[in-house]
Short mmCIF file of C-alpha atoms in Angstrom, two decimals:
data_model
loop_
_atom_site.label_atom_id
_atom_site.label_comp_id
_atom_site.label_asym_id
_atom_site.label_seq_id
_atom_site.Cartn_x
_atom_site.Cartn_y
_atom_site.Cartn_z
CA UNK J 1 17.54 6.61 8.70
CA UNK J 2 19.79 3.30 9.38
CA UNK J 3 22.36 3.54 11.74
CA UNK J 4 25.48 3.57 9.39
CA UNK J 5 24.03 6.80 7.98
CA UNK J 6 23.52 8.21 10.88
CA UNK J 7 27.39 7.45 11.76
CA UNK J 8 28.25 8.71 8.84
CA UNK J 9 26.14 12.41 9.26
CA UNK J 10 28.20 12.44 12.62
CA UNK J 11 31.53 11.95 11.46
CA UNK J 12 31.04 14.58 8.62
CA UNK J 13 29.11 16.71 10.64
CA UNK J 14 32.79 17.00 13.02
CA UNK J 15 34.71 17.15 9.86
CA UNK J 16 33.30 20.50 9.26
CA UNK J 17 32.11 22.13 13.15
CA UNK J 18 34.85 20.13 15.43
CA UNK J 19 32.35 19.66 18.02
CA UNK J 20 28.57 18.55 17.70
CA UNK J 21 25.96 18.58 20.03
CA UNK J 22 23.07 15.90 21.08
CA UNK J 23 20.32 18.57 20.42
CA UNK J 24 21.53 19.64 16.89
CA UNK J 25 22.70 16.18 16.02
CA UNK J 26 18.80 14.93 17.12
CA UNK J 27 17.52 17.95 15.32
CA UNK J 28 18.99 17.45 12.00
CA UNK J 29 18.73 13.58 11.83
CA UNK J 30 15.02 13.89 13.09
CA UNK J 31 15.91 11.32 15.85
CA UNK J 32 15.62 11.54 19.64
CA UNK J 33 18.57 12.53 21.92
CA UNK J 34 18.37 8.81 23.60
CA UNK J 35 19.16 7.82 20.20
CA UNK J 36 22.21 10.44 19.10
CA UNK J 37 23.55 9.38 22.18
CA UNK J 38 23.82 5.95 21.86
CA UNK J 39 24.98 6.16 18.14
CA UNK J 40 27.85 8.63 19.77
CA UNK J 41 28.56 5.97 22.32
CA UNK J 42 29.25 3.56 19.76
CA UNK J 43 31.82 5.64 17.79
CA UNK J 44 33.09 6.51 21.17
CA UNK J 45 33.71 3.04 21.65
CA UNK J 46 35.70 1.86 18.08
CA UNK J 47 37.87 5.14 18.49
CA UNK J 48 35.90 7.13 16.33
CA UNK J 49 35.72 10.37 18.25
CA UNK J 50 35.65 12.10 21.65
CA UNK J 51 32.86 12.69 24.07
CA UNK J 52 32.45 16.20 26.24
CA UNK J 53 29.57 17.16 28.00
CA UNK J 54 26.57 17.94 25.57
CA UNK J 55 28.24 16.02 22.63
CA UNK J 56 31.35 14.57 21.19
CA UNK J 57 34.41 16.40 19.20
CA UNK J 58 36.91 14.81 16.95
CA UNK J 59 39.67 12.71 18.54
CA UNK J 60 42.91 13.05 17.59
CA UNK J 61 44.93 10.24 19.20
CA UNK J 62 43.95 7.40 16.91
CA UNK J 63 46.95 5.17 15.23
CA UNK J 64 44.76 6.40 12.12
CA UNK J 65 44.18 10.33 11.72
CA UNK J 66 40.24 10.99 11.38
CA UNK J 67 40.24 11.75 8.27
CA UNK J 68 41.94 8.77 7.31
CA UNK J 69 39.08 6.82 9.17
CA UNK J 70 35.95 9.43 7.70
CA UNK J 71 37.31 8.94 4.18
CA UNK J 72 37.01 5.03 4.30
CA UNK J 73 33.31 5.37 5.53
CA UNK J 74 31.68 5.81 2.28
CA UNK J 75 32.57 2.39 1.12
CA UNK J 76 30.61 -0.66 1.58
CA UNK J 77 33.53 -2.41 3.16
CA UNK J 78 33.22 -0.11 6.12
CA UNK J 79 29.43 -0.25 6.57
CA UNK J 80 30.31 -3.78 6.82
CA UNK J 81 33.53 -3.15 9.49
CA UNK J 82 31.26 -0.97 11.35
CA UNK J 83 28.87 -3.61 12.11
CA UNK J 84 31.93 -5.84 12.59
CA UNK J 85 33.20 -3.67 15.92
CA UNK J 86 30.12 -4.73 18.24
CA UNK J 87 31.57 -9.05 18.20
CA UNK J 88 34.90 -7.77 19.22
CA UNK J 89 35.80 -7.48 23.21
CA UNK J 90 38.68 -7.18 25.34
CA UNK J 91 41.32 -9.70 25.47
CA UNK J 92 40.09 -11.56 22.73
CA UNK J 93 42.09 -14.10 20.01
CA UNK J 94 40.91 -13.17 16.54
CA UNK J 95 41.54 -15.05 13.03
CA UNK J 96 41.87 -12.69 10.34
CA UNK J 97 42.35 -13.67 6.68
CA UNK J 98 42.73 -11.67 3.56
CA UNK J 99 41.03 -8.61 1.79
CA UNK J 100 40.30 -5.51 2.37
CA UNK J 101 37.25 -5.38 4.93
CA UNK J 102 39.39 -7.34 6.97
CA UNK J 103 41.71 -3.76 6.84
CA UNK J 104 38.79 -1.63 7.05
CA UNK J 105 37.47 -3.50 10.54
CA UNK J 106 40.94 -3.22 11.92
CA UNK J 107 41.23 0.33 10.61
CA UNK J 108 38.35 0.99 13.23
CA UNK J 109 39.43 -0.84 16.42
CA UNK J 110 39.69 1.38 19.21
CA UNK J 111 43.74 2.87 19.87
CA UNK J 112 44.14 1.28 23.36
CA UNK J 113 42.07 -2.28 23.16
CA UNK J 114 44.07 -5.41 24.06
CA UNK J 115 43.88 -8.01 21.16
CA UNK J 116 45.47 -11.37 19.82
CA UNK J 117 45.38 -11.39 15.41
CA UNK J 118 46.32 -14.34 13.80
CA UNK J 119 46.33 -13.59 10.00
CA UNK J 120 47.50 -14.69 7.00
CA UNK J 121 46.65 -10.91 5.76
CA UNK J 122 50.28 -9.52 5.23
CA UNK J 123 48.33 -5.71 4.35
CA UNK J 124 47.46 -6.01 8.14
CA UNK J 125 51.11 -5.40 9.51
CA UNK J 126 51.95 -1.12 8.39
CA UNK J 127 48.33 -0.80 10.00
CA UNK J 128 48.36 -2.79 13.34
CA UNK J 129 51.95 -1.18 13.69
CA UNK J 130 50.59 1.58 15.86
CA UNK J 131 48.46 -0.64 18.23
CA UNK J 132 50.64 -1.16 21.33
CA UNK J 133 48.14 -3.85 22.86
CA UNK J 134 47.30 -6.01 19.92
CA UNK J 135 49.75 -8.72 19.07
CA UNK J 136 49.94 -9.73 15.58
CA UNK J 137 50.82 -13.51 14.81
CA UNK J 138 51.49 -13.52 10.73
CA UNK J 139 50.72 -17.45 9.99
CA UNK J 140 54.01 -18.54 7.86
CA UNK J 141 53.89 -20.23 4.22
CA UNK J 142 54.03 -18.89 0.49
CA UNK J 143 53.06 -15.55 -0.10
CA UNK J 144 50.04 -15.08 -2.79
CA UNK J 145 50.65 -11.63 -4.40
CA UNK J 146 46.61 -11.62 -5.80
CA UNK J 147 45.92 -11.77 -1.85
CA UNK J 148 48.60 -10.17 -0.25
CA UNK J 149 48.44 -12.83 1.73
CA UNK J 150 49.90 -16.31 2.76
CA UNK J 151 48.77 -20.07 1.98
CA UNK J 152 49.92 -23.38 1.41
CA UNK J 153 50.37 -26.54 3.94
CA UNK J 154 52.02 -24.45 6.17
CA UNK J 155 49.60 -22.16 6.31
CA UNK J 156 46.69 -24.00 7.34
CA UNK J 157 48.98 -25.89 9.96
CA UNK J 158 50.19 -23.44 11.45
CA UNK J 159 46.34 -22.00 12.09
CA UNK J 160 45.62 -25.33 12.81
CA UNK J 161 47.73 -24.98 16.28
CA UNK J 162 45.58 -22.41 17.47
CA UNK J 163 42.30 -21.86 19.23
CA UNK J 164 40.39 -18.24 18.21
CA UNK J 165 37.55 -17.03 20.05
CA UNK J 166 36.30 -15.18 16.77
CA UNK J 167 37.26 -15.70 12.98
CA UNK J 168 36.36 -12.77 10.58
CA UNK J 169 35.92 -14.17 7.01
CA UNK J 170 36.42 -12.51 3.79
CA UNK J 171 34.15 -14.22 1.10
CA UNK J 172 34.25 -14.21 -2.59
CA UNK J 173 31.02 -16.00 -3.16
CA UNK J 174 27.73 -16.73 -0.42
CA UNK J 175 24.89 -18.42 -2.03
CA UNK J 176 22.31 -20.12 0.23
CA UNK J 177 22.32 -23.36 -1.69
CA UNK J 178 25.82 -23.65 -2.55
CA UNK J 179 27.78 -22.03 0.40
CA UNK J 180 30.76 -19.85 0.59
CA UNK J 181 33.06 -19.86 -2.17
CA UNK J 182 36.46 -18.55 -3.10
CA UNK J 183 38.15 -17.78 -6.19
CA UNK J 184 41.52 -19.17 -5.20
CA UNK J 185 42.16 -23.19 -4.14
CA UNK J 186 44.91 -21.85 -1.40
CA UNK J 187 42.89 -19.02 -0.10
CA UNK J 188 39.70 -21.60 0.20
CA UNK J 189 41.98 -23.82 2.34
CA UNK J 190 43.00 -21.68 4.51
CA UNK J 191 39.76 -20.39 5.39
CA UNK J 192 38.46 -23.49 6.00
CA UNK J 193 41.66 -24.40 8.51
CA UNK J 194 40.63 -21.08 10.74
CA UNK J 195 36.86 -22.38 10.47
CA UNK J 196 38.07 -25.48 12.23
CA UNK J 197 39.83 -23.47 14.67
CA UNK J 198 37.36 -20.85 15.96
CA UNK J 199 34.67 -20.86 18.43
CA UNK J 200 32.71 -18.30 16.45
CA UNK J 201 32.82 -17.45 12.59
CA UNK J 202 31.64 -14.21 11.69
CA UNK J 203 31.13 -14.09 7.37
CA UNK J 204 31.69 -10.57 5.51
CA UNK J 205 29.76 -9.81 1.77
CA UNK J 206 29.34 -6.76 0.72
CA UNK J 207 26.05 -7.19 -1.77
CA UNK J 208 27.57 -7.72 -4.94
CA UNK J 209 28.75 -11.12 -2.97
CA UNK J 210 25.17 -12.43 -2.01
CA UNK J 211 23.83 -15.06 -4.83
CA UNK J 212 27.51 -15.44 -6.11
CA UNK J 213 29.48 -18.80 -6.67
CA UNK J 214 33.34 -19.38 -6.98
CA UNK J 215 34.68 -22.24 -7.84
CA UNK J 216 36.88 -23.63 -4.73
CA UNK J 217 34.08 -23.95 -1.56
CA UNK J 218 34.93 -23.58 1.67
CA UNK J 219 31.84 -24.25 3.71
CA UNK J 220 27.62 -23.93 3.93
CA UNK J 221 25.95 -21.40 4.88
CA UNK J 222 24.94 -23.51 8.24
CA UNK J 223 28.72 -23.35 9.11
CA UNK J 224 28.93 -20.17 9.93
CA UNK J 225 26.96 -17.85 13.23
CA UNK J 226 26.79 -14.23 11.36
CA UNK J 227 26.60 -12.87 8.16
CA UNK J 228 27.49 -8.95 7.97
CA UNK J 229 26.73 -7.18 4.86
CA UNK J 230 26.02 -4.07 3.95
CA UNK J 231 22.81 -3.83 3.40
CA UNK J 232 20.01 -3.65 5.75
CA UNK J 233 18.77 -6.72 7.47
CA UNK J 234 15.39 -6.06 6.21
CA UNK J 235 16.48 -5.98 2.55
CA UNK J 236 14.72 -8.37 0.31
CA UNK J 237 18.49 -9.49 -1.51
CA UNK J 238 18.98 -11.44 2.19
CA UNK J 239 15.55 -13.21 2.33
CA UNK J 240 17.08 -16.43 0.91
CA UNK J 241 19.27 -16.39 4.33
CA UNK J 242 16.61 -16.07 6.88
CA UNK J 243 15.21 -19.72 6.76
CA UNK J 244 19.41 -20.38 7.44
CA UNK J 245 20.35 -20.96 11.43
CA UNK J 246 22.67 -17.63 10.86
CA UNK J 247 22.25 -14.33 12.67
CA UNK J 248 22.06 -11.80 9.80
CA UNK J 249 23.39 -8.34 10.52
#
C-alpha cells in the first residue's frame, strides 16, 4: 500500500476510535510496526495528530480543526501537499504562488513552525491567519479574480527583491518537450520572476497536468529540482520525466 494511503487509513482510522495503536494500525495495513511508526512520525510532524505511548490520538490544537484537515485528504491536491511537507524546514523563506495545492500544503504545516511566505496567493491570508510564527509578505500589483491572486510589473518586481530558499509552483501544463505552461500571460510571469529568485523550485501536477500544454510558458522541465504529483513515482504516466535531471516524487 503507498504511503498516502496508509496516511489516509490513519487519519480515518482516529476519526472514528480517537486513539490508534502501532499493533492494530500494523495489523490492519499488513505492514510492520517500524513502518506504522514512521508513517505516524510523519503526521506527527505536519500537525496531523498526537503521539502517546503505544500510538497516536487526534490533536486538537491545529489553526485547522482535524476534520477540516481529514476532509481535504481525499483529493489529489493533498496527496500532492503531503509529499510537499518533507522540503519544508525551520526558519525557511518560501515563494508561494496561486491555486489551490498551494492552500492545501499550507493547510498542513505544522501549528507552531517558524516560516517566511512570499505570495502572490491572496486565498493564503484567512488561512495563515492562525499561524503565529509564519510571516506572510502578500507581493503588491493588480489583483486577477480567475487566480485570486496578484500580477502585473509590480508583481514580478517586487518578487524580484527577494531571495527564497524554496519556491512551490502551481502548474497548468508540464510536458517533457515543451515545459511548464500556464493558461494566463500575468500568472506565467510571475512564476517565472520567483523562478529567478529561489534557490530551489519545487513543481506541483496533479495527473491530469502531466502531457498538458498552455499557451504562455514559463520554463523547461530542466529548470526546475522536483516534480510532486500524485501519482506514484513508479507510474508509467511519469516515464517521459525520468531521462529529465528532476527528482520525481
Amino acid at each position: 500500500m503507498l504511503k498516502e494511503k496508509r496516511f489516509e487509513f490513519i487519519l480515518n482510522q482516529l476519526e472514528s476510535e480517537e486513539m490508534v495503536s502501532y499493533e492494530s494500525l500494523a495489523e490492519k495495513l499488513d505492514v510492520s510496526e517500524d513502518t506504522v511508526r514512521r508513517d505516524i512520525d510523519h503526521l506527527y510532524k505536519i500537525g496531523l495528530l498526537s503521539k502517546v505511548r503505544g500510538g497516536a490520538i487526534q490533536r486538537s490544537k491545529n489553526p485547522l480543526t482535524f476534520e477540516d484537515r481529514n476532509s481535504y485528504l481525499k483529493r489529489e491536491k493533498d496527496v500532492i501537499a503531503l509529499k510537499a511537507q518533507q522540503f519544508i524546514k525551520e526558519e525557511m523563506t518560501l515563494f508561494m504562488d496561486g491555486g489551490t495545492t498551494i492552500c492545501a500544503i499550507v493547510n498542513y504545516l505544522p501549528a507552531d513552525i517558524h516560516l517566511r511566505i512570499i505570495t502572490s496567493n491572496a486565498m493564503l491570508i484567512p488561512i495563515l491567519e492562525n499561524y503565529p510564527n509564519i510571516e506572510l509578505i502578500l507581493l503588491g500589483g493588480k489583483y486577477h479574480k480567475q487566480t485570486a491572486s496578484t500580477v502585473g510589473q509590480t508583481t514580478c518586481n517586487e518578487a524580484r527583491s527577494y531571495i527564497a530558499d524554496l519556491y512551490f509552483m502551481g502548474t497548468c501544463g508540464v510536458d517533457s518537450k515543451f515545459g511548464i505552461s500556464a493558461v494566463v500571460k500575468e500568472d506565467a510571469e510571475v512564476k517565472l520572476a520567483m523562478l529567478a529568485s529561489a534557490k530551489k523550485v519545487v513543481a506541483l501536477a496533479n495527473q491530469d497536468r502531466l502531457r498538458v500544454t498552455e499557451s504562455f510558458k514559463v520554463c523547461d522541465v530542466e529548470q526546475i529540482d522536483v516534480l510532486i504529483t500524485n501519482l506514484a513515482t513508479t507510474d508509467k504516466s511519469l516515464d517521459e520525466f525520468r531521462q529529465q535531471p528532476i527528482t520525481l516524487v
